Amino acid sequence: MRLIPLAAVLLMSTATAALAQPASPPISEPPYAALVPPSPPGQQGRAERNVLAAQERIARIDPQLGSVIALDPTAIAQAQRVDRAGPRGPLAGLPVLIKDNIESAGPLPTTAGSLALAGNVTGRDAPLVARMKAAGLVVVGKTNLSEWANIRSSHSISGWSAVGGQTRNPFALDRNPCGSSSGSGAAVAAGLTRMAIGTETDGSITCPAAINGIVGLKPTVGLVSRTHIIPISESQDTAGPMTASVREAALLLTVIAGSDPADRATREADARKRDYAANLRADALRGQRIGVMRFASGFGTDEPFEAALRTLKAQGATLVEIKKFDEGQMGVNEFQVLLTELKAGLNDYLKGSPANIPVRSLADVIAFNNAQAAREMPLFGQKTFLQAEKTKGLSDPAYRKARAASFQAAGPNGIDRLLKQYGVVALVGPTMPPTWKIDAVNGDQISGGGAGSLAAVSGYPHLTVPMGFVKGLPVGLSFIGPKWSEERLLGLGFAYEQARGPLPGPLFFRSIEESPAIAPLLKR
């Protein structure tokens, strides 16, 4: 979770010469044919070669980033099975990383970054992982995250966990990757893989995607199964793609979307899902009315945002200014909902884990953290956990009232009303400010935030696409729409991405102040 209320003003190795070049090609269309050329008889197959290449990139680049919390030792065997099976679709044989709150079969634990779950080896694939493997994708490892998906404390450092340490932003290694899907964002930006899975409660896909300069899609809650994913909120949790291009996000969403009998929120998913890549068109913006969320803009992004608006207009979109929106008590009510649902959901997950773990409830986790404070809480505490433990359950009238009020404010009286009132098909705005420095003393120092909480609280989809840079640091353009509007948002985002053109990848500066564009300005 990376909760940003709408109203908020909110050891390098010496052998790093190779890191002076971008670790990945410019973000554009994936060259699948070039990536996996045919194999001569008797030699390694495409999938196996792709996995070996990804493992090499991780070994060479990731020591500076800390984005991968563990490599999957079954990856080569997965790839060999794919090679034996032959072609299955556009993503078959490609490597993917998953956030370490998502279960996968094999010897790796699912830890949520907590030492309390270091032994949480469940031996089962989350349904979304099973769908990826069935499509021929190969899970090469798990990514670091903000511990417990950033819900343990409001004074946390995004991208830090007791298991994985601190993940860093590849554009400037002293800067934050945002969270809680920190490792997924940093890994894709650095070119370790072109695709990863993140999860979001409020901002945890879209913030790290924007801040690391990649594409991120938070789907409609209920489009993708949450079974065997360590939960925060029944109302707001979802997994989603974090990728190097919009087309890859569309392809990956097509694979992972679908109903799951164990997750009642997904009962409509099979009927609602589409082939999200089938109708991507470069001219999709032509004739579309787009709402410009001036009430959720600023925070240092004005120049790239105005450039993005000019691109949208040049592609035939009609831009409609939306200057005001009052979120009221949405943020306050949302927090009460998250506290209550966290205790209920986490208790159920921990109680049901087949692994031999020392914690079976939120109260157990709190006690574990207290007993292991030197390792678990050296930088920040667990105030939010303590608040959640005091909640009274899902039948509490105060919780039910807060959930109804927050959803009404974000959905029917928020996104839905804005779309109808202004006659627009989608809303756009800057996703987040450029990244802030990692600060072990003060925690996250965020200078503002866009309208992502509207999509998070309502459960509606939110796509972010890279729109440029602020002094060398990436920022993203948000596309927000009504429930089940992923196909339209991906189409609009694709058309924008094509018109915008390629953007440079990261150069792994130790600090952005060392970049050639800024360093001379700091000298006398």
Coordinates of C-alpha atoms in Angstrom, one line a residue:
M1 CA 0.0 0.0 0.0
R2 CA 1.2 3.5 -0.8
L3 CA -1.6 5.7 0.6
I4 CA -1.5 9.2 -0.8
P5 CA -4.7 11.2 0.0
L6 CA -5.9 13.4 -2.8
A7 CA -5.6 16.5 -0.8
A8 CA -2.0 15.8 0.4
V9 CA 0.8 18.2 -0.2
L10 CA 2.0 15.4 0.2
L11 CA 27.7 -0.4 -1.8
M12 CA 28.3 0.3 -5.2
S13 CA 30.8 -2.1 -6.7
T14 CA 33.9 -0.7 -8.3
A15 CA 33.2 -2.8 -11.4
T16 CA 30.2 -0.8 -12.6
A17 CA 31.5 0.6 -15.9
A18 CA 28.8 -1.5 -17.6
L19 CA 26.2 0.4 -15.7
A20 CA 27.1 3.6 -17.4
Q21 CA 24.9 2.4 -20.3
P22 CA 21.1 1.9 -20.1
A23 CA 20.3 -1.6 -18.9
S24 CA 17.3 -1.9 -21.2
P25 CA 16.2 -0.7 -24.6
P26 CA 14.0 2.4 -24.9
I27 CA 10.5 1.6 -23.7
S28 CA 8.6 0.9 -26.9
E29 CA 7.2 -2.2 -28.6
P30 CA 8.8 -5.5 -27.4
P31 CA 11.0 -7.1 -30.1
Y32 CA 9.7 -10.6 -29.4
A33 CA 11.1 -12.2 -32.6
A34 CA 14.5 -10.8 -31.8
L35 CA 14.3 -11.8 -28.2
V36 CA 13.7 -15.5 -28.8
P37 CA 15.3 -16.6 -32.1
P38 CA 14.8 -20.2 -33.2
S39 CA 17.0 -22.8 -31.6
P40 CA 19.3 -25.1 -33.6
P41 CA 18.5 -28.8 -32.9
G42 CA 19.9 -30.2 -29.7
Q43 CA 20.6 -26.8 -28.2
Q44 CA 18.9 -24.8 -25.4
G45 CA 15.3 -23.7 -26.2
R46 CA 14.1 -20.2 -26.4
A47 CA 12.6 -20.2 -22.9
E48 CA 15.7 -21.6 -21.3
R49 CA 17.9 -19.0 -23.1
N50 CA 15.6 -16.2 -22.0
V51 CA 15.8 -17.4 -18.4
L52 CA 19.5 -17.7 -18.4
A53 CA 19.8 -14.2 -19.9
A54 CA 17.5 -12.8 -17.2
Q55 CA 19.5 -14.5 -14.5
E56 CA 22.7 -13.1 -15.9
R57 CA 21.2 -9.6 -15.9
I58 CA 20.0 -10.0 -12.4
A59 CA 23.4 -11.2 -11.2
R60 CA 25.2 -8.3 -13.0
I61 CA 22.9 -5.4 -12.3
D62 CA 20.8 -6.1 -9.2
P63 CA 23.5 -5.9 -6.5
Q64 CA 23.2 -2.1 -7.0
L65 CA 19.4 -2.1 -6.8
G66 CA 18.2 -4.8 -4.4
S67 CA 15.1 -5.4 -6.4
V68 CA 15.1 -9.2 -6.5
I69 CA 14.6 -10.7 -3.1
A70 CA 15.1 -14.3 -4.3
L71 CA 15.7 -16.2 -7.5
D72 CA 13.5 -19.2 -8.2
P73 CA 15.6 -22.3 -8.4
T74 CA 12.9 -24.0 -10.5
A75 CA 13.1 -21.4 -13.3
I76 CA 15.3 -23.5 -15.6
A77 CA 13.0 -26.5 -15.2
Q78 CA 10.0 -24.3 -15.9
A79 CA 11.6 -23.1 -19.0
Q80 CA 12.5 -26.5 -20.2
R81 CA 8.9 -27.6 -19.8
V82 CA 7.8 -24.7 -21.9
D83 CA 10.4 -25.5 -24.6
R84 CA 9.2 -29.1 -24.8
A85 CA 5.6 -28.0 -25.0
G86 CA 6.2 -25.7 -28.0
P87 CA 4.5 -22.4 -28.8
R88 CA 1.5 -21.4 -26.6
G89 CA 1.1 -17.7 -27.2
P90 CA 2.8 -14.3 -27.4
L91 CA 4.3 -14.5 -23.9
A92 CA 5.4 -18.1 -23.9
G93 CA 9.0 -18.5 -22.9
L94 CA 9.4 -15.0 -21.5
P95 CA 10.7 -14.4 -17.9
V96 CA 8.5 -12.6 -15.3
L97 CA 9.1 -11.5 -11.7
I98 CA 6.5 -11.6 -9.0
K99 CA 6.2 -9.5 -5.8
D100 CA 7.1 -11.4 -2.7
N101 CA 3.6 -11.3 -1.2
I102 CA 2.3 -13.7 -4.0
E103 CA 2.7 -17.4 -3.5
S104 CA 4.4 -19.7 -6.0
A105 CA 5.0 -23.4 -5.9
G106 CA 8.5 -24.5 -5.2
P107 CA 11.0 -23.9 -2.4
L108 CA 10.7 -20.1 -2.1
P109 CA 8.9 -18.7 0.9
T110 CA 6.3 -15.9 0.5
T111 CA 7.4 -13.4 3.1
A112 CA 5.9 -10.0 2.5
G113 CA 9.4 -8.9 3.4
S114 CA 8.9 -10.0 7.1
L115 CA 11.2 -12.3 9.0
A116 CA 8.0 -13.7 10.6
L117 CA 7.2 -15.4 7.3
A118 CA 10.8 -16.5 6.3
G119 CA 9.5 -20.1 6.5
N120 CA 6.2 -19.5 4.6
V121 CA 6.8 -22.1 1.9
T122 CA 3.3 -23.1 1.0
G123 CA 4.0 -25.3 -2.1
R124 CA 1.1 -23.8 -4.1
D125 CA 0.8 -21.3 -6.9
A126 CA -1.5 -18.3 -6.6
P127 CA -4.2 -18.6 -9.4
L128 CA -2.6 -15.7 -11.2
V129 CA 0.8 -17.5 -11.1
A130 CA -0.8 -20.7 -12.4
R131 CA -2.4 -18.7 -15.3
M132 CA 1.0 -17.3 -16.2
K133 CA 2.7 -20.7 -16.1
A134 CA -0.1 -22.1 -18.2
A135 CA 0.6 -19.4 -20.8
G136 CA 4.2 -20.3 -20.9
L137 CA 5.6 -17.5 -18.8
V138 CA 8.5 -18.5 -16.5
V139 CA 8.7 -17.1 -13.0
V140 CA 12.4 -16.3 -12.5
G141 CA 12.2 -14.9 -9.0
K142 CA 10.4 -12.7 -6.5
T143 CA 10.8 -9.0 -5.9
N144 CA 11.5 -7.0 -2.8
L145 CA 8.7 -4.8 -1.4
S146 CA 7.9 -2.4 1.3
E147 CA 7.4 -4.7 4.2
W148 CA 3.9 -5.9 4.7
A149 CA 3.0 -3.9 1.5
N150 CA 3.7 -0.7 3.5
I151 CA 0.9 -1.1 6.0
R152 CA 2.9 -1.6 9.1
S153 CA 3.6 2.1 9.8
S154 CA 2.8 5.5 8.3
H155 CA 6.5 6.5 8.9
S156 CA 8.0 3.7 6.7
I157 CA 10.7 3.9 4.1
S158 CA 9.2 2.6 0.8
G159 CA 11.1 -0.2 -0.7
W160 CA 12.6 -1.5 2.7
S161 CA 11.9 -4.8 4.2
A162 CA 13.7 -6.8 6.9
V163 CA 14.2 -9.7 4.5
G164 CA 15.2 -7.8 1.4
G165 CA 16.8 -4.5 2.7
Q166 CA 16.4 -1.4 0.7
T167 CA 15.4 -1.4 -3.0
R168 CA 16.8 1.6 -5.0
N169 CA 15.7 3.6 -8.0
P170 CA 17.8 2.8 -11.1
F171 CA 17.7 6.4 -12.3
A172 CA 19.4 7.6 -9.1
L173 CA 20.5 5.0 -6.5
D174 CA 20.1 7.3 -3.6
R175 CA 16.4 7.8 -4.4
N176 CA 13.4 5.9 -3.5
P177 CA 11.6 3.4 -5.9
C178 CA 8.2 4.0 -4.1
G179 CA 6.2 1.1 -2.9
S180 CA 5.0 -1.2 -2.1
S181 CA 5.7 -3.0 -5.4
S182 CA 9.2 -1.4 -5.2
G183 CA 11.2 -4.3 -6.6
S184 CA 8.9 -5.0 -9.4
G185 CA 9.1 -1.4 -10.6
A186 CA 12.9 -1.1 -10.2
A187 CA 13.6 -4.5 -11.9
V188 CA 11.5 -3.8 -15.0
A189 CA 13.0 -0.2 -15.3
A190 CA 16.5 -1.7 -15.1
G191 CA 15.8 -4.3 -17.8
L192 CA 16.1 -7.4 -15.5
T193 CA 12.9 -8.6 -17.1
R194 CA 10.4 -6.7 -19.2
M195 CA 7.4 -7.8 -17.1
A196 CA 6.6 -8.2 -13.4
I197 CA 3.6 -8.5 -11.2
G198 CA 2.8 -6.0 -8.5
T199 CA 0.0 -5.6 -6.1
E200 CA -1.9 -2.5 -5.0
T201 CA -4.2 -1.4 -2.2
D202 CA -3.7 2.4 -2.8
G203 CA -0.9 3.4 -5.2
S204 CA 1.4 0.4 -4.8
I205 CA 1.5 -0.5 -8.5
T206 CA 1.0 3.0 -10.0
C207 CA 3.5 4.9 -7.8
P208 CA 6.5 2.6 -8.3
A209 CA 5.7 2.3 -12.0
A210 CA 5.6 6.1 -12.5
I211 CA 8.6 6.8 -10.4
N212 CA 10.7 4.1 -12.1
G213 CA 9.6 5.1 -15.6
I214 CA 7.6 2.0 -16.6
V215 CA 3.9 1.1 -17.3
G216 CA 1.7 0.0 -14.4
L217 CA -1.9 -1.1 -14.4
K218 CA -4.1 -1.4 -11.3
P219 CA -7.0 -3.4 -12.7
T220 CA -10.6 -3.2 -11.5
V221 CA -10.9 -5.0 -8.2
G222 CA -12.3 -8.4 -9.1
L223 CA -10.7 -8.8 -12.5
V224 CA -7.7 -10.7 -11.1
S225 CA -7.7 -13.3 -8.4
R226 CA -6.3 -12.4 -5.0
T227 CA -6.2 -16.0 -3.7
H228 CA -2.8 -16.9 -2.0
I229 CA -1.7 -13.3 -2.0
I230 CA -1.0 -11.9 1.5
P231 CA -3.8 -9.4 2.0
I232 CA -4.5 -5.9 3.3
S233 CA -7.9 -5.1 2.1
E234 CA -10.8 -7.2 0.7
S235 CA -12.2 -4.0 -0.8
Q236 CA -9.2 -2.6 -2.5
D237 CA -6.5 -5.2 -3.1
T238 CA -5.6 -6.3 -6.6
A239 CA -2.6 -7.6 -8.5
G240 CA -1.6 -6.2 -11.8
P241 CA 1.0 -5.9 -14.5
M242 CA 4.1 -3.7 -14.4
T243 CA 5.9 -3.7 -17.7
A244 CA 8.2 -2.0 -20.2
S245 CA 5.4 -1.1 -22.6
V246 CA 1.6 -0.8 -22.8
R247 CA 1.3 -3.7 -25.2
E248 CA 3.1 -6.0 -22.7
A249 CA 0.8 -4.8 -19.9
A250 CA -2.2 -5.7 -22.1
L251 CA -0.8 -9.1 -23.0
L252 CA 0.0 -9.9 -19.4
L253 CA -3.4 -8.7 -18.1
T254 CA -5.1 -11.0 -20.7
V255 CA -3.2 -13.9 -19.1
I256 CA -3.9 -13.2 -15.5
A257 CA -7.5 -11.9 -15.6
G258 CA -10.3 -14.3 -14.9
S259 CA -12.7 -15.7 -12.3
D260 CA -11.6 -17.7 -9.3
P261 CA -14.2 -19.7 -7.2
A262 CA -12.1 -19.0 -4.1
D263 CA -12.3 -15.2 -4.6
R264 CA -15.9 -14.0 -4.6
A265 CA -14.9 -10.6 -5.9
T266 CA -13.9 -12.2 -9.3
R267 CA -17.3 -13.8 -10.1
E268 CA -17.8 -11.4 -13.1
A269 CA -14.2 -11.6 -14.3
D270 CA -14.6 -14.3 -17.0
A271 CA -17.5 -12.4 -18.5
R272 CA -15.7 -9.1 -18.3
K273 CA -12.2 -10.0 -19.5
R274 CA -11.0 -9.3 -23.0
D275 CA -8.1 -9.9 -25.2
Y276 CA -6.7 -6.5 -24.1
A277 CA -4.0 -6.4 -26.8
A278 CA -6.2 -7.3 -29.8
N279 CA -7.5 -3.8 -30.5
L280 CA -4.6 -1.6 -29.5
R281 CA -4.4 1.2 -32.1
A282 CA -2.2 4.2 -32.6
D283 CA -5.2 6.4 -33.5
A284 CA -7.3 5.4 -30.4
L285 CA -7.2 9.0 -29.0
R286 CA -8.9 10.5 -32.1
G287 CA -12.3 11.9 -31.2
Q288 CA -12.1 11.0 -27.5
R289 CA -13.1 13.5 -24.8
I290 CA -10.5 13.3 -22.0
G291 CA -10.9 15.0 -18.6
V292 CA -7.9 16.9 -17.3
M293 CA -7.7 16.6 -13.5
R294 CA -6.3 20.0 -12.6
F295 CA -7.4 19.4 -9.0
A296 CA -4.8 16.6 -8.8
S297 CA -1.8 18.1 -10.6
G298 CA 1.2 20.1 -9.9
F299 CA 3.9 18.9 -7.4
G300 CA 6.7 19.6 -9.8
T301 CA 5.3 17.9 -12.9
D302 CA 3.8 20.8 -14.8
E303 CA 6.3 20.8 -17.7
P304 CA 6.0 17.1 -18.7
F305 CA 2.3 17.1 -18.0
E306 CA 1.7 20.1 -20.3
A307 CA 3.8 18.3 -23.0
A308 CA 1.7 15.2 -22.5
L309 CA -1.5 17.2 -22.9
R310 CA -0.2 18.6 -26.1
T311 CA 0.5 15.1 -27.4
L312 CA -3.0 14.0 -26.5
K313 CA -4.5 17.0 -28.3
A314 CA -2.3 16.5 -31.3
Q315 CA -3.6 12.9 -31.6
G316 CA -7.2 14.2 -31.9
A317 CA -8.4 14.1 -28.3
T318 CA -10.6 16.9 -26.9
L319 CA -9.3 18.0 -23.5
V320 CA -11.9 19.1 -20.9
E321 CA -10.6 21.0 -17.9
I322 CA -11.7 19.8 -14.5
K323 CA -10.5 22.3 -11.9
K324 CA -12.2 21.3 -8.7
F325 CA -13.1 18.1 -6.8
D326 CA -13.7 17.7 -3.1
E327 CA -12.9 14.3 -1.7
G328 CA -14.4 15.2 1.7
Q329 CA -13.7 12.5 4.3
M330 CA -12.7 9.8 1.7
G331 CA -9.2 9.4 3.1
V332 CA -10.3 9.3 6.7
N333 CA -12.9 6.6 6.0
E334 CA -10.5 4.7 3.8
F335 CA -8.0 4.4 6.6
Q336 CA -10.7 2.9 8.9
V337 CA -11.6 0.4 6.3
L338 CA -8.0 -0.7 5.7
L339 CA -7.3 -1.1 9.4
T340 CA -10.4 -3.3 9.9
E341 CA -9.9 -5.4 6.7
L342 CA -6.2 -5.8 7.4
K343 CA -6.9 -7.6 10.7
A344 CA -9.6 -9.8 9.3
G345 CA -7.8 -10.7 6.1
L346 CA -4.4 -11.2 7.6
N347 CA -5.7 -13.4 10.4
D348 CA -7.5 -15.6 7.8
Y349 CA -4.4 -15.8 5.6
L350 CA -2.0 -16.7 8.5
K351 CA -4.4 -19.2 10.0
G352 CA -4.7 -20.9 6.7
S353 CA -1.1 -21.1 5.6
P354 CA 0.0 -24.7 5.3
A355 CA 3.6 -23.7 6.2
N356 CA 5.2 -24.1 9.6
I357 CA 5.2 -20.4 10.5
P358 CA 5.5 -18.9 14.0
V359 CA 2.6 -16.4 13.5
R360 CA -1.1 -17.2 13.0
S361 CA -2.6 -13.8 13.6
L362 CA -1.9 -10.1 13.5
A363 CA -1.4 -10.2 17.3
D364 CA 1.2 -12.8 16.8
V365 CA 3.0 -10.7 14.2
I366 CA 3.0 -7.7 16.5
A367 CA 4.5 -9.9 19.3
F368 CA 7.1 -11.3 16.8
N369 CA 8.1 -7.8 15.8
N370 CA 8.5 -6.7 19.4
A371 CA 10.7 -9.8 20.2
Q372 CA 12.8 -9.2 17.0
A373 CA 12.7 -5.4 17.2
A374 CA 16.4 -5.0 16.5
R375 CA 16.0 -6.7 13.1
E376 CA 12.4 -5.9 12.3
M377 CA 12.0 -2.4 13.6
P378 CA 15.4 -0.6 13.5
L379 CA 14.1 2.1 11.2
F380 CA 10.4 2.5 12.0
G381 CA 7.7 0.9 14.2
Q382 CA 4.4 -0.8 13.8
K383 CA 1.8 1.8 14.8
T384 CA -0.6 1.0 12.0
F385 CA -0.5 -2.7 13.0
L386 CA -1.4 -1.7 16.6
Q387 CA -4.3 0.4 15.4
A388 CA -5.6 -2.4 13.2
E389 CA -5.4 -4.9 16.1
K390 CA -7.9 -2.7 18.0
T391 CA -10.6 -2.9 15.3
K392 CA -13.8 -4.8 16.0
G393 CA -14.3 -6.8 12.8
L394 CA -16.2 -6.7 9.6
S395 CA -19.6 -6.6 11.3
D396 CA -18.7 -3.4 13.1
P397 CA -21.3 -0.7 12.1
A398 CA -18.5 1.9 12.1
Y399 CA -16.5 -0.1 9.6
R400 CA -19.5 -0.7 7.4
K401 CA -20.4 3.0 7.4
A402 CA -16.8 4.0 6.6
R403 CA -16.7 1.6 3.7
A404 CA -20.0 2.7 2.2
A405 CA -19.0 6.4 2.6
S406 CA -15.5 6.0 1.1
F407 CA -16.7 4.0 -1.9
Q408 CA -19.5 6.4 -2.6
A409 CA -17.1 9.4 -2.5
A410 CA -14.6 7.7 -4.8
G411 CA -16.9 5.8 -7.2
P412 CA -20.4 7.1 -7.8
N413 CA -19.7 10.6 -6.5
G414 CA -16.1 10.6 -7.7
I415 CA -15.0 9.0 -10.9
D416 CA -18.5 8.2 -12.2
R417 CA -19.8 11.7 -11.5
L418 CA -16.8 13.4 -13.1
L419 CA -17.1 11.3 -16.2
K420 CA -20.8 12.0 -16.6
Q421 CA -20.7 15.7 -15.6
Y422 CA -17.9 16.6 -18.1
G423 CA -18.9 14.1 -20.8
V424 CA -15.5 12.4 -20.9
V425 CA -14.4 8.8 -21.4
A426 CA -11.4 8.9 -19.1
L427 CA -9.5 11.2 -16.7
V428 CA -5.8 12.1 -16.9
G429 CA -3.3 13.7 -14.6
P430 CA 0.2 13.3 -13.3
T431 CA 0.6 10.1 -11.3
M432 CA 3.1 11.2 -8.7
P433 CA 5.9 13.7 -8.2
P434 CA 9.5 12.7 -9.1
T435 CA 11.1 10.4 -6.6
W436 CA 12.5 11.6 -3.3
K437 CA 15.7 10.6 -1.5
I438 CA 15.8 7.5 0.7
D439 CA 15.7 8.9 4.2
A440 CA 16.3 6.5 7.1
V441 CA 15.7 9.3 9.6
N442 CA 12.5 10.9 8.4
G443 CA 11.0 8.2 6.3
D444 CA 9.2 8.9 3.0
Q445 CA 9.2 12.6 2.1
I446 CA 6.6 12.9 -0.7
S447 CA 5.8 16.3 -2.1
G448 CA 2.3 15.5 -3.4
G449 CA 0.2 13.0 -5.2
G450 CA -2.3 12.6 -8.0
A451 CA -5.8 11.1 -8.1
G452 CA -4.8 7.5 -7.6
S453 CA -6.8 7.2 -4.4
L454 CA -10.0 7.7 -6.3
A455 CA -9.3 4.6 -8.3
A456 CA -8.0 2.7 -5.4
V457 CA -10.9 3.3 -3.0
S458 CA -13.6 2.8 -5.7
G459 CA -11.8 -0.3 -7.1
Y460 CA -11.8 1.2 -10.6
P461 CA -8.8 0.7 -13.0
H462 CA -5.8 3.1 -13.2
L463 CA -3.1 3.0 -15.8
T464 CA 0.1 4.9 -15.6
V465 CA 2.4 5.5 -18.7
P466 CA 5.7 7.2 -18.6
M467 CA 5.4 10.8 -19.8
G468 CA 8.9 12.2 -19.4
F469 CA 11.3 13.5 -16.8
V470 CA 11.8 16.1 -14.1
K471 CA 15.6 16.9 -13.9
G472 CA 16.3 13.3 -15.1
L473 CA 13.8 11.6 -12.9
P474 CA 10.8 9.8 -14.4
V475 CA 7.1 10.8 -14.0
G476 CA 4.0 9.1 -15.2
L477 CA 0.7 10.1 -16.8
S478 CA -2.4 8.5 -15.2
F479 CA -5.4 7.3 -17.2
I480 CA -8.4 6.6 -14.9
G481 CA -11.8 5.3 -15.9
P482 CA -14.9 3.5 -14.7
K483 CA -15.2 -0.1 -13.5
W484 CA -14.1 -2.7 -16.1
S485 CA -12.7 0.0 -18.5
E486 CA -9.2 -1.6 -18.8
E487 CA -9.6 -2.1 -22.6
R488 CA -10.3 1.5 -23.2
L489 CA -7.6 2.8 -20.8
L490 CA -5.0 0.5 -22.4
G491 CA -6.0 1.7 -25.8
L492 CA -5.7 5.4 -24.9
G493 CA -2.4 4.7 -23.1
F494 CA -1.1 2.8 -26.1
A495 CA -1.9 5.6 -28.5
Y496 CA -0.3 8.1 -26.2
E497 CA 2.8 6.0 -25.8
Q498 CA 3.2 5.6 -29.6
A499 CA 2.8 9.3 -30.2
R500 CA 5.2 10.2 -27.3
G501 CA 8.0 8.0 -28.7
P502 CA 10.8 6.2 -26.9
L503 CA 12.3 7.5 -23.7
P504 CA 15.8 6.8 -22.4
G505 CA 16.4 4.1 -19.8
P506 CA 18.2 4.5 -16.4
L507 CA 21.9 5.3 -16.2
F508 CA 22.3 4.2 -12.5
F509 CA 23.7 7.4 -11.2
R510 CA 24.7 7.2 -7.6
S511 CA 22.8 10.5 -7.3
I512 CA 21.0 12.6 -9.9
E513 CA 23.2 15.5 -8.8
E514 CA 26.0 13.6 -10.5
S515 CA 24.3 13.6 -13.8
P516 CA 25.9 15.6 -16.7
A517 CA 22.8 17.8 -16.8
I518 CA 22.9 18.8 -13.2
A519 CA 26.4 18.4 -11.8
P520 CA 27.9 21.5 -13.6
L521 CA 25.1 23.6 -12.1
L522 CA 26.1 22.8 -8.6
K523 CA 29.7 24.0 -9.0
R524 CA 30.9 27.5 -8.2

